[in-house]
PDB file of C-alpha atoms and ligand atoms in Angstrom:
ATOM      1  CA  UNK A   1     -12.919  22.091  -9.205  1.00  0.00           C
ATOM      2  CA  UNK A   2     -14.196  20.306 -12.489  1.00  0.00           C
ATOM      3  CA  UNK A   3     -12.490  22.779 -14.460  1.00  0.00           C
ATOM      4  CA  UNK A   4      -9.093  22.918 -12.884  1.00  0.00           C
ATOM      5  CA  UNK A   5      -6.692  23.248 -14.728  1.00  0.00           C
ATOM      6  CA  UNK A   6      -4.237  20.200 -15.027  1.00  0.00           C
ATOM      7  CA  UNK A   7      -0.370  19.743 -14.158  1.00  0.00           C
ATOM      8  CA  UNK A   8      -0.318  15.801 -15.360  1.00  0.00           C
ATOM      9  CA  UNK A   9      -2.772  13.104 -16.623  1.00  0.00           C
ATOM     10  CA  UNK A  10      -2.616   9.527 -17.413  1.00  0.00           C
ATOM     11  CA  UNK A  11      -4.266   6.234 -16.988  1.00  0.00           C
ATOM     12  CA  UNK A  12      -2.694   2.561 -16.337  1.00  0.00           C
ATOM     13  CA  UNK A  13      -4.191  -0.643 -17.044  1.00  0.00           C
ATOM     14  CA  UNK A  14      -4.468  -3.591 -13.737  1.00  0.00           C
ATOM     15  CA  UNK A  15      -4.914  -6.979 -15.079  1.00  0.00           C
ATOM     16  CA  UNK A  16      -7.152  -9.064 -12.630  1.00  0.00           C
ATOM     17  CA  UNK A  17      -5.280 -12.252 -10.935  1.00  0.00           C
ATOM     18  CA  UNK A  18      -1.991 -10.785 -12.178  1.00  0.00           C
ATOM     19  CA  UNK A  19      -0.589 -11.052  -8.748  1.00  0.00           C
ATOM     20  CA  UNK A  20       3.333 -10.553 -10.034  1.00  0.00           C
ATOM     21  CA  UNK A  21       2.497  -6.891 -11.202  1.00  0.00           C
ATOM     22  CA  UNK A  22       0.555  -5.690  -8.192  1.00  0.00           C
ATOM     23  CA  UNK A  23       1.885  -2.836  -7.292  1.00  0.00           C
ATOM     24  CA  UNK A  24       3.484  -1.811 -10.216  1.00  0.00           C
ATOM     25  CA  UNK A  25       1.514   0.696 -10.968  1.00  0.00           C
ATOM     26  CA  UNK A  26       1.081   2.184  -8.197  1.00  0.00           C
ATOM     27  CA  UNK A  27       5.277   2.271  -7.815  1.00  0.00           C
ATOM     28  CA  UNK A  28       4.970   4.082 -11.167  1.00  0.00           C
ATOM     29  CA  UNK A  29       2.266   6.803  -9.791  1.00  0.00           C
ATOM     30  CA  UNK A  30       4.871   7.275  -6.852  1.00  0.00           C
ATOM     31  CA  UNK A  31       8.175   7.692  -9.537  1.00  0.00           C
ATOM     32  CA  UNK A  32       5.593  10.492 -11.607  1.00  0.00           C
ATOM     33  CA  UNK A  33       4.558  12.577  -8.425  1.00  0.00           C
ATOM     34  CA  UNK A  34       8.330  12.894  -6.967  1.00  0.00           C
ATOM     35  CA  UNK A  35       9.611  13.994 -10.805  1.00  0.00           C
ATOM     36  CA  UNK A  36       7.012  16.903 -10.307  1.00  0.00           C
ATOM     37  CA  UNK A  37       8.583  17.625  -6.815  1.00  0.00           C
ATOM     38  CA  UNK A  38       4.922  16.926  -4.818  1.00  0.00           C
ATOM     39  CA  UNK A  39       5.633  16.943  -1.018  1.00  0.00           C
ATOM     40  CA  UNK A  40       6.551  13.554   0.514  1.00  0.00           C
ATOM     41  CA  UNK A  41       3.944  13.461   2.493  1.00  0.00           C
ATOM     42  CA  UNK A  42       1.497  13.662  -0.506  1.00  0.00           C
ATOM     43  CA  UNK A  43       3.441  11.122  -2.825  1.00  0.00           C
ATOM     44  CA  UNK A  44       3.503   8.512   0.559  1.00  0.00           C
ATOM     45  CA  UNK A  45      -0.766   9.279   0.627  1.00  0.00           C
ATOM     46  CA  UNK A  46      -1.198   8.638  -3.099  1.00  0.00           C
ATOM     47  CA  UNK A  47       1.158   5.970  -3.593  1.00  0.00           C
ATOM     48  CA  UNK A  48      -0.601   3.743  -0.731  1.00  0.00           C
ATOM     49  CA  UNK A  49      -4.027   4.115  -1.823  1.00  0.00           C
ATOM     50  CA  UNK A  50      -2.997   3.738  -5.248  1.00  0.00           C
ATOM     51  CA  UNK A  51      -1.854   0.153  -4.263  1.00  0.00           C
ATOM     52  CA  UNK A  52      -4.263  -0.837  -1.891  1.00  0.00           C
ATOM     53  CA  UNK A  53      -6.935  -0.394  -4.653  1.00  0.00           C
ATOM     54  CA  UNK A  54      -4.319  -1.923  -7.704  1.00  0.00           C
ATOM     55  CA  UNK A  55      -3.822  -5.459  -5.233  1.00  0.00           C
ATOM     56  CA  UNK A  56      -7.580  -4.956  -4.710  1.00  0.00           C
ATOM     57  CA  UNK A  57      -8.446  -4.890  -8.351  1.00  0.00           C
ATOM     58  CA  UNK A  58      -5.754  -7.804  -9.124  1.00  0.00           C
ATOM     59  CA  UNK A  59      -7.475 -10.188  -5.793  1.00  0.00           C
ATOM     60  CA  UNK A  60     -11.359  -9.314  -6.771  1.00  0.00           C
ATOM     61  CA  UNK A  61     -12.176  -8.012 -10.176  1.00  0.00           C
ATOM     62  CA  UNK A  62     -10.760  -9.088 -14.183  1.00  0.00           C
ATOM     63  CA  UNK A  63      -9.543  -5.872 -14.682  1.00  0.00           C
ATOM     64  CA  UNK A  64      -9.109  -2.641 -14.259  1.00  0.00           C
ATOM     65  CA  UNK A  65      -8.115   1.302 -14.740  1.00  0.00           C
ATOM     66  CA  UNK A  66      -6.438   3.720 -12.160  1.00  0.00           C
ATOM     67  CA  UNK A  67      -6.643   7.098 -13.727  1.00  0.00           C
ATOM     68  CA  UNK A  68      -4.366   9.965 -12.075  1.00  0.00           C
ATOM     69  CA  UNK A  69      -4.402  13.528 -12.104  1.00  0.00           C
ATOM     70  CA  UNK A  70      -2.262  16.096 -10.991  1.00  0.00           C
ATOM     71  CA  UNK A  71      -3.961  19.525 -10.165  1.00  0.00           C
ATOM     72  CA  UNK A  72      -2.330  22.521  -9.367  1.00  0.00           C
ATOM     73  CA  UNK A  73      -3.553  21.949  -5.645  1.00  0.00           C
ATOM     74  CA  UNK A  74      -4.666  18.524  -5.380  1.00  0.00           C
ATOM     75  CA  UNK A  75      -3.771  14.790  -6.444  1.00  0.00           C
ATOM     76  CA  UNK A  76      -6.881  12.456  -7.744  1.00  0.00           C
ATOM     77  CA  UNK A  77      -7.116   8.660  -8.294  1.00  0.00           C
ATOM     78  CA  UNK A  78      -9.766   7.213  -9.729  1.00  0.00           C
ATOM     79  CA  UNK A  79      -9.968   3.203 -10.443  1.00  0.00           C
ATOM     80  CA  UNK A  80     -12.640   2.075 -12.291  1.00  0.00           C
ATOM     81  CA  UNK A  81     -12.755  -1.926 -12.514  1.00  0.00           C
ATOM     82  CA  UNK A  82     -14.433  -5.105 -14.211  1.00  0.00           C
ATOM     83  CA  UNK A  83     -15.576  -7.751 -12.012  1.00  0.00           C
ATOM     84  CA  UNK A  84     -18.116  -9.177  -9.374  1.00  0.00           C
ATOM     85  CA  UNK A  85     -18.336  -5.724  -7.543  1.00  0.00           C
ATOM     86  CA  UNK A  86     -19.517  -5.024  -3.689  1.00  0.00           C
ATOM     87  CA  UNK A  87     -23.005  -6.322  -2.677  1.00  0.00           C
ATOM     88  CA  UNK A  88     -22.740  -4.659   0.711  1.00  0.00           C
ATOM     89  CA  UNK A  89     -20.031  -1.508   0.943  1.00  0.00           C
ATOM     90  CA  UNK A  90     -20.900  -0.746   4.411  1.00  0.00           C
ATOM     91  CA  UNK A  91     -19.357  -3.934   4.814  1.00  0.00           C
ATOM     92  CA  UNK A  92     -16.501  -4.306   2.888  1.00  0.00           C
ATOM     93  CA  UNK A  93     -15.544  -1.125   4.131  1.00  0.00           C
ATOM     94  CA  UNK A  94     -15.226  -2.634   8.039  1.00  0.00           C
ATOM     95  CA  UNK A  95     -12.049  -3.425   9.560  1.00  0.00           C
ATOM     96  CA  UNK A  96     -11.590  -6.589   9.749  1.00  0.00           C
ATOM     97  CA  UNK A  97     -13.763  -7.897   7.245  1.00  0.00           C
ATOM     98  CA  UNK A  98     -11.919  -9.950   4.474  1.00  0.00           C
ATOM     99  CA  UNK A  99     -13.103 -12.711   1.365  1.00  0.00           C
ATOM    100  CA  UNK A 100      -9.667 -12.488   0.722  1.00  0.00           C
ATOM    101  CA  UNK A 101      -8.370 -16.093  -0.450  1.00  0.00           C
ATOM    102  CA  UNK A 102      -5.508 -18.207   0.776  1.00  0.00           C
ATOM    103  CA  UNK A 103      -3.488 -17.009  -1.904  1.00  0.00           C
ATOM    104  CA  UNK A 104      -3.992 -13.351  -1.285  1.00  0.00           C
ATOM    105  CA  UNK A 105      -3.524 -14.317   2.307  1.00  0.00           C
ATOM    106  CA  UNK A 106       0.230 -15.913   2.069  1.00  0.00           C
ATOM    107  CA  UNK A 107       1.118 -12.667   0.322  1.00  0.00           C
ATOM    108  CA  UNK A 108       0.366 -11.080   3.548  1.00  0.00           C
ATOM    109  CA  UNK A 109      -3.185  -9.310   2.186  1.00  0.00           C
ATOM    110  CA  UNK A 110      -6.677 -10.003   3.434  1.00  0.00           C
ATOM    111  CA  UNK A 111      -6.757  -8.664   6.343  1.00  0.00           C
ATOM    112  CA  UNK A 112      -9.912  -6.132   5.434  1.00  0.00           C
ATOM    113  CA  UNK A 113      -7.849  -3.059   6.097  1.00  0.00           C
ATOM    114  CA  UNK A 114      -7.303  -1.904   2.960  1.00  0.00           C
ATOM    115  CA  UNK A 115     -10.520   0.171   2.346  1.00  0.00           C
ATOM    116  CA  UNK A 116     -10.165   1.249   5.813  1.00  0.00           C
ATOM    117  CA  UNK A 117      -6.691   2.089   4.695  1.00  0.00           C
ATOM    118  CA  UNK A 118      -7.561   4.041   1.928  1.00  0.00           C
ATOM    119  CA  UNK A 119     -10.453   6.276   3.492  1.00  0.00           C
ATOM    120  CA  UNK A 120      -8.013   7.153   6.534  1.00  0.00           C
ATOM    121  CA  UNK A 121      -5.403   8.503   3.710  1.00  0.00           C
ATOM    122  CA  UNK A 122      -7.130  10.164   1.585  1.00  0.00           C
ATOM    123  CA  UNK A 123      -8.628  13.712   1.887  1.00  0.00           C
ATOM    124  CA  UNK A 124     -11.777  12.816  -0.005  1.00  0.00           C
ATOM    125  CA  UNK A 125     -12.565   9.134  -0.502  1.00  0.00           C
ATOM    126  CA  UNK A 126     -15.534   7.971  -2.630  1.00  0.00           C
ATOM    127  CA  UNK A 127     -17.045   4.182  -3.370  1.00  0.00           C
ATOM    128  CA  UNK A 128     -19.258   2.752  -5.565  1.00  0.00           C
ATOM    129  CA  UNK A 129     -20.297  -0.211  -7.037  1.00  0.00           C
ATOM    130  CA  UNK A 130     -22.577  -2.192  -8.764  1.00  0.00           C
ATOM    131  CA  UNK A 131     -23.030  -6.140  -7.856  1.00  0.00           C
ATOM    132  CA  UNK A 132     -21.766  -8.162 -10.816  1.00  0.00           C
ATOM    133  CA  UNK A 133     -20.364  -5.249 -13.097  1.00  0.00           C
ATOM    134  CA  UNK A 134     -17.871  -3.123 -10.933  1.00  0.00           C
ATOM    135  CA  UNK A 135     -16.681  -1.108  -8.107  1.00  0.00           C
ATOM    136  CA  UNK A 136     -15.061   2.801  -9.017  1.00  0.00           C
ATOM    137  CA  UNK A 137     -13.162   4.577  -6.216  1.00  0.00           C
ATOM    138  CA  UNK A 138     -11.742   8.675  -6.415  1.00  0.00           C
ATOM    139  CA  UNK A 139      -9.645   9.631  -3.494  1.00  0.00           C
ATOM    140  CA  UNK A 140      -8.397  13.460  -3.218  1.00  0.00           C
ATOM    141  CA  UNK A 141      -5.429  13.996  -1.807  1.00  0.00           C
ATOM    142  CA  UNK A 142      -4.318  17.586  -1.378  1.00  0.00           C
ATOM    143  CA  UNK A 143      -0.642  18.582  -1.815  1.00  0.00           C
ATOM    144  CA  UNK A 144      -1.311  22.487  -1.135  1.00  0.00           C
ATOM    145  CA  UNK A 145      -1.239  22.986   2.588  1.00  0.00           C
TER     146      UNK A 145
ATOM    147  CA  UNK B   1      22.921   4.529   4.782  1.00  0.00           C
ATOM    148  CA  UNK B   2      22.004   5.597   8.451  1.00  0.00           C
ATOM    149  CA  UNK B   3      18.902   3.708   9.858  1.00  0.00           C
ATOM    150  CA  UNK B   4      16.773   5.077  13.351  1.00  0.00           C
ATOM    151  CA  UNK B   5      13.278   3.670  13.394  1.00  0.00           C
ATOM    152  CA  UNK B   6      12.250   0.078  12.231  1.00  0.00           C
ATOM    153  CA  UNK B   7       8.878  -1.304  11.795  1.00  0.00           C
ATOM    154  CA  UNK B   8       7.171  -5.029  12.253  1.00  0.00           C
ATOM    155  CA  UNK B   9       4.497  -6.328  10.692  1.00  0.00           C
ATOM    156  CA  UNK B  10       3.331  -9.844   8.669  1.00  0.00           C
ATOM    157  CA  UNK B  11       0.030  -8.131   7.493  1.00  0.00           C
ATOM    158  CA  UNK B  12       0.759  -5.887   4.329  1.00  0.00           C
ATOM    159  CA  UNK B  13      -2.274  -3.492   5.207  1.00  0.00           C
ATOM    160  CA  UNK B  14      -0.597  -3.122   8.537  1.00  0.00           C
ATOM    161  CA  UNK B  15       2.531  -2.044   7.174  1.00  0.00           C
ATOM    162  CA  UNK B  16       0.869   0.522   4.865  1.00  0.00           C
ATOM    163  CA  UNK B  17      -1.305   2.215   7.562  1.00  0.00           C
ATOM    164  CA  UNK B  18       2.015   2.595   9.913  1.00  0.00           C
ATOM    165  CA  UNK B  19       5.948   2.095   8.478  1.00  0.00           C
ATOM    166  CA  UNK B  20       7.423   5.236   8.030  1.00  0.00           C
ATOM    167  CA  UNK B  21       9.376   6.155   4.801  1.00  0.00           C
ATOM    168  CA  UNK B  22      13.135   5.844   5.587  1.00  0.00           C
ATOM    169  CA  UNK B  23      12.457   2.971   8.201  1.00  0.00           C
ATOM    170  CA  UNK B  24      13.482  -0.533   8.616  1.00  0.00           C
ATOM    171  CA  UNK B  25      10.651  -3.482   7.915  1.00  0.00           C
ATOM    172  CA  UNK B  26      11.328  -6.502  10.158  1.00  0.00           C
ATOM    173  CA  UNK B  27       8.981  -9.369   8.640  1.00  0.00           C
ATOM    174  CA  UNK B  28       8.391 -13.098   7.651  1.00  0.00           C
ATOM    175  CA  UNK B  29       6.657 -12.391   4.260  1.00  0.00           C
ATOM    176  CA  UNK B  30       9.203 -13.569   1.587  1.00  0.00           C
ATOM    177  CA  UNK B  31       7.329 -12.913  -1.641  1.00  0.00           C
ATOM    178  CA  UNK B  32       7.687 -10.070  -3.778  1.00  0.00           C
ATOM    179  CA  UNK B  33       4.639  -8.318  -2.646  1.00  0.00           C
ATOM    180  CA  UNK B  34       6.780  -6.831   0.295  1.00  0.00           C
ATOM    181  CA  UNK B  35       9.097  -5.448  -2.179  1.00  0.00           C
ATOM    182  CA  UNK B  36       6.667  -3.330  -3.804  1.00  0.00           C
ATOM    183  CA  UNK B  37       5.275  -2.338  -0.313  1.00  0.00           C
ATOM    184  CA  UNK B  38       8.765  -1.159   0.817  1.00  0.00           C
ATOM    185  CA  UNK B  39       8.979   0.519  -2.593  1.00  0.00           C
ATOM    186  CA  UNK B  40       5.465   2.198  -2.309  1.00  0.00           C
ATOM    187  CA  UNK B  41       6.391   3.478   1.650  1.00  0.00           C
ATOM    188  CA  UNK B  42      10.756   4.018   0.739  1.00  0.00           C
ATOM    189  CA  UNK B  43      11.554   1.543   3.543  1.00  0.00           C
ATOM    190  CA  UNK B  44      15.001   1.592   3.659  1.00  0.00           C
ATOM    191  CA  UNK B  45      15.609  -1.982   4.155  1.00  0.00           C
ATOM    192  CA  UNK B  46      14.245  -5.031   5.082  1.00  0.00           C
ATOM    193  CA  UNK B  47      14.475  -7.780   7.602  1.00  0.00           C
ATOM    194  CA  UNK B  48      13.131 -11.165   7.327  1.00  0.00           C
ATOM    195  CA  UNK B  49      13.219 -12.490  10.196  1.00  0.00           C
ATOM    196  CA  UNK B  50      12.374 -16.573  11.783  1.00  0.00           C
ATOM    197  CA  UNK B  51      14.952 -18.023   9.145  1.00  0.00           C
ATOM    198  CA  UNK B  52      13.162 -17.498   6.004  1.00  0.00           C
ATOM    199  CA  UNK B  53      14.364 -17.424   2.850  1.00  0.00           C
ATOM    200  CA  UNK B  54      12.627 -14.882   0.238  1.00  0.00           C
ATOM    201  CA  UNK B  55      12.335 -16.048  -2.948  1.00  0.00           C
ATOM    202  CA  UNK B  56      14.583 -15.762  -6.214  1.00  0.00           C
ATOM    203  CA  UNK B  57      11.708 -13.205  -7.656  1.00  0.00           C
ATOM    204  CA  UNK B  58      11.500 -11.296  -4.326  1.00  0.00           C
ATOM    205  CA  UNK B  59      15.560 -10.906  -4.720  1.00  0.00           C
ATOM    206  CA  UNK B  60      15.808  -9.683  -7.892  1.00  0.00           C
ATOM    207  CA  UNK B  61      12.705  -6.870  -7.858  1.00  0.00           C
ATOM    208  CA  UNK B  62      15.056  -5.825  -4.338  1.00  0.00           C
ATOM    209  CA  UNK B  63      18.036  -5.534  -6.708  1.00  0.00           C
ATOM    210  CA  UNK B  64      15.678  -3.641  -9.367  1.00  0.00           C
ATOM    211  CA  UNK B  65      14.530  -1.191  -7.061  1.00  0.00           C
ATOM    212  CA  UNK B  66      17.783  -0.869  -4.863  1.00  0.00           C
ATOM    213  CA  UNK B  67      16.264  -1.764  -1.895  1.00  0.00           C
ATOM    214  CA  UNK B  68      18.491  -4.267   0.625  1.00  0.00           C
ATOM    215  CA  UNK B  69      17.113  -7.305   2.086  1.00  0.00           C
ATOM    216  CA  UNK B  70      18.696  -8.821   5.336  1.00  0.00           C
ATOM    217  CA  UNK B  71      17.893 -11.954   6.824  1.00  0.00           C
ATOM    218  CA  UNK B  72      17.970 -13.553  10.252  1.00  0.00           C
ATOM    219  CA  UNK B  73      17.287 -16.567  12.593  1.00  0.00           C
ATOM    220  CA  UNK B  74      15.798 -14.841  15.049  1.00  0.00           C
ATOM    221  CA  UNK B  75      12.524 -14.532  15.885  1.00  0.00           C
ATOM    222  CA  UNK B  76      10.429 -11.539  15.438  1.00  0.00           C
ATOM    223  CA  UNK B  77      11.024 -10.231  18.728  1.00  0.00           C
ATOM    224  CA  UNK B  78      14.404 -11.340  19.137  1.00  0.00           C
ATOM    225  CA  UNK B  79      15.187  -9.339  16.216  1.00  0.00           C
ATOM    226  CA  UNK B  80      13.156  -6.034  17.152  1.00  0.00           C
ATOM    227  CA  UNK B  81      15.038  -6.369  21.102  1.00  0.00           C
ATOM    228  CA  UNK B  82      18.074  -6.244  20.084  1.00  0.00           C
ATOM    229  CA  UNK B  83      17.978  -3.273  17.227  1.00  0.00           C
ATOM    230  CA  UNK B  84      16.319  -1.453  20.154  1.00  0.00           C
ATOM    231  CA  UNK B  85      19.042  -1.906  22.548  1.00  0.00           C
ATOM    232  CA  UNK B  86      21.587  -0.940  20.382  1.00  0.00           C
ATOM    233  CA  UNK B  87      19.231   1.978  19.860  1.00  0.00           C
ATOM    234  CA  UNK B  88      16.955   2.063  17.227  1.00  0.00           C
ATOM    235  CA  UNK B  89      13.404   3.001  18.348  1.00  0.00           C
ATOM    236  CA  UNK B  90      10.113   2.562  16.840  1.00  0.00           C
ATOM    237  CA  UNK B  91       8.994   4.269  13.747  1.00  0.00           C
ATOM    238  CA  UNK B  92       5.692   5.055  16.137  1.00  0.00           C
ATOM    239  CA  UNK B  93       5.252   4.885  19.355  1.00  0.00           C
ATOM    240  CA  UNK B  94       1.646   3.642  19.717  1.00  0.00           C
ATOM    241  CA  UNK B  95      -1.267   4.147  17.479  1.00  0.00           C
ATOM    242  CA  UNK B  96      -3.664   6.600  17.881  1.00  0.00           C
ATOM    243  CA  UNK B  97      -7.000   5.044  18.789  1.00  0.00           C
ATOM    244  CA  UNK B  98      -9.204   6.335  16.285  1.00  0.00           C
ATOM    245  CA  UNK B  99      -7.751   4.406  13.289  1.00  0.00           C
ATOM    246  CA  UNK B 100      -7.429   1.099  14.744  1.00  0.00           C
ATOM    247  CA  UNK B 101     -10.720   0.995  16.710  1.00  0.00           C
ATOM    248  CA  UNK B 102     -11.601  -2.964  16.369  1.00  0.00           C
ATOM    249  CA  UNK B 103     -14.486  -3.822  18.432  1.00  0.00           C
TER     250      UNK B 103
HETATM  251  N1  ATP C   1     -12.462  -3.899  -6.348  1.00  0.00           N
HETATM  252  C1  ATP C   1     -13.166  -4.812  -5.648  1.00  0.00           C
HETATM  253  N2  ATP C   1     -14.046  -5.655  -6.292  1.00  0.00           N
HETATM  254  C2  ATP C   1     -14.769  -6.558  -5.590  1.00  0.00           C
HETATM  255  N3  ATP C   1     -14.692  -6.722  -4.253  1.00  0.00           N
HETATM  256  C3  ATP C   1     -13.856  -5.923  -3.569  1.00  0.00           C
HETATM  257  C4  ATP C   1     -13.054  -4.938  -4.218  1.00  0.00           C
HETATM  258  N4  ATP C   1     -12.329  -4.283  -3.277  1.00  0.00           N
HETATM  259  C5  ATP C   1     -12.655  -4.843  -2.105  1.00  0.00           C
HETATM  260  N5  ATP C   1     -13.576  -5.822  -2.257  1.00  0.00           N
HETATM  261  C6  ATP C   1     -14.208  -6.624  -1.188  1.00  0.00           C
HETATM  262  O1  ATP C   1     -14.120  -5.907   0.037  1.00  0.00           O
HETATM  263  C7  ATP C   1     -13.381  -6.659   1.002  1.00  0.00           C
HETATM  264  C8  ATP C   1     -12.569  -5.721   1.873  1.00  0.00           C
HETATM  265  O2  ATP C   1     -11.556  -5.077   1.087  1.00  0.00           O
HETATM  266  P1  ATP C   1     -10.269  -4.466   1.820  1.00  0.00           P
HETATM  267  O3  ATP C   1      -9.358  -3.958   0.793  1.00  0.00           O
HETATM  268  O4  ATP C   1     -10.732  -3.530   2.882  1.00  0.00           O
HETATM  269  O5  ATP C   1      -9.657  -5.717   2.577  1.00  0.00           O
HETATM  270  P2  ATP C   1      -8.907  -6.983   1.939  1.00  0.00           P
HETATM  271  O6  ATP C   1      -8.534  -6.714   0.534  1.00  0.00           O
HETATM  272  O7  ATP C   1      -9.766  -8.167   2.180  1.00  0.00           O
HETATM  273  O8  ATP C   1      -7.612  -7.074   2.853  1.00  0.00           O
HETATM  274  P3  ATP C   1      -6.362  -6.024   2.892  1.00  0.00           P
HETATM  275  O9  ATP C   1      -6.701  -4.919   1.943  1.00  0.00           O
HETATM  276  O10 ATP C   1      -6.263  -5.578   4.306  1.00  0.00           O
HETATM  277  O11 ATP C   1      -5.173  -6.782   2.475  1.00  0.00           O
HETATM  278  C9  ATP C   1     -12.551  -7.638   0.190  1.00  0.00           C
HETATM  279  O12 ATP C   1     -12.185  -8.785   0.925  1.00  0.00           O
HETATM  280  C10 ATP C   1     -13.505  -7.959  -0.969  1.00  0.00           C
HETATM  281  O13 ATP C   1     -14.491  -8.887  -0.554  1.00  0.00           O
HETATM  282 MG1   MG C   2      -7.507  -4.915   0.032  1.00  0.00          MG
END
């Protein structure tokens, strides 16, 4: 799978507390996968955990990268960000479970689905993160039935 | 445009995890943030509902992105009764218990 070969590739920058531009990118990822005719079902997958991990790099880290390729079977996002990280994942990855703040709150976020969110969409979901550096995430999602 | 299902929600994550593309989104957020998430899902349109006003950034990302934004006094559940009696229906029925497990 390493060596796939590639349809697409490119790499957008989130800017942490940039509330405005959440979702941006991840409206842009959608706009790139429909030009390249990927099912519907695949661009609604990648789309939404695209933006559930851009609003969570905007509420809890500086900044941030959400890579995306396009494989000739498969979609993968990868976001790599800059901030206080996840002390305890098992945690953060509970429904329910939320530091969001008031802000992120009136915006309608925080309430601790969005992990939860993201593992239930994608085909492969992966966390990690190091307390006081970062958190990375890679979700698969396959567009070949 | 021809409209059958509708969604409500005031919790974003909800609306991710459940609106269906092509769907209405009855809700009381006002701030852009709802535009993107109709963008991200292709929500038809949406509904605010309990009076509320969104605001002039919400209006002009809707006319950016070409999607409609109606708005009414009636409560949540006013406002879902009565698109369901004159026949729209639920995007989903009920949730399947595995994804929504709390507790
Ligand atoms: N990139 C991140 N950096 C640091 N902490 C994070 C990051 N992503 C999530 N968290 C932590 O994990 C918690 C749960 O995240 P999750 O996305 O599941 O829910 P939420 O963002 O609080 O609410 P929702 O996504 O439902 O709007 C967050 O409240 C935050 O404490
Ligand atoms: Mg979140």
């Amino acid at each position: 799978m390493a060596d796939e070969p590639l349809i697409y590739e490119n790499q957008f920058n989130v800017q942490g507390g940039n509330f405005s531009d959440a979702g941006k990118v991840a409206s842009h990822i959608k706009a790139i996968l429909k030009g390249f005719g990927i099912p519907s079902e695949a661009v609604r997958k990648t789309a939404l955990v695209a933006y559930e991990s851009e609003i969570n790099i905007v509420s809890y880290a500086r900044k941030g990268v959400i890579h995306l390729r396009l494989a000739p079977d498969q979609i993968v996002i990868e976001t790599i960000d800059e901030g206080s990280g996840i002390a305890d994942i098992e945690l953060a990855m509970q429904e329910g479970y939320s530091t969001a703040t008031d802000k992120i709150r009136e915006m309608g976020f925080g309430a601790g689905m969005g992990l939860a969110n993201i593992r239930n969409f994608s085909d492969i979901f992966h966390i990690s993160s190091e307390p006081g550096k970062g958190t990375s995430l890679k979700m698969i999602i396959k567009w070949r039935p | 445009m021809e409209v059958k299902t509708a969604f409500g929600a005031d919790l974003m994550s909800d609306v991710l995890a459940f609106a269906q593309s092509g769907s209405l989104l009855l809700t009381g957020l006002t701030n852009p943030q709802v535009i993107r998430t109709a963008d991200v899902l292709d929500i038809s349109a949406i509904i605010i509902v309990r009076g509320k006003r969104p605001s002039p950034d919400t209006v002009q990302l809707a006319g950016d992105l070409g999607i409609p934004i109606l708005v009414t006094r009636f409560i949540l559940f006013e406002t879902a009764g009565r698109l369901y009696q004159s026949g729209i229906r639920g995007c989903l029925v009920k949730v399947d218990g595995s994804v929504h497990s709390h507790g």
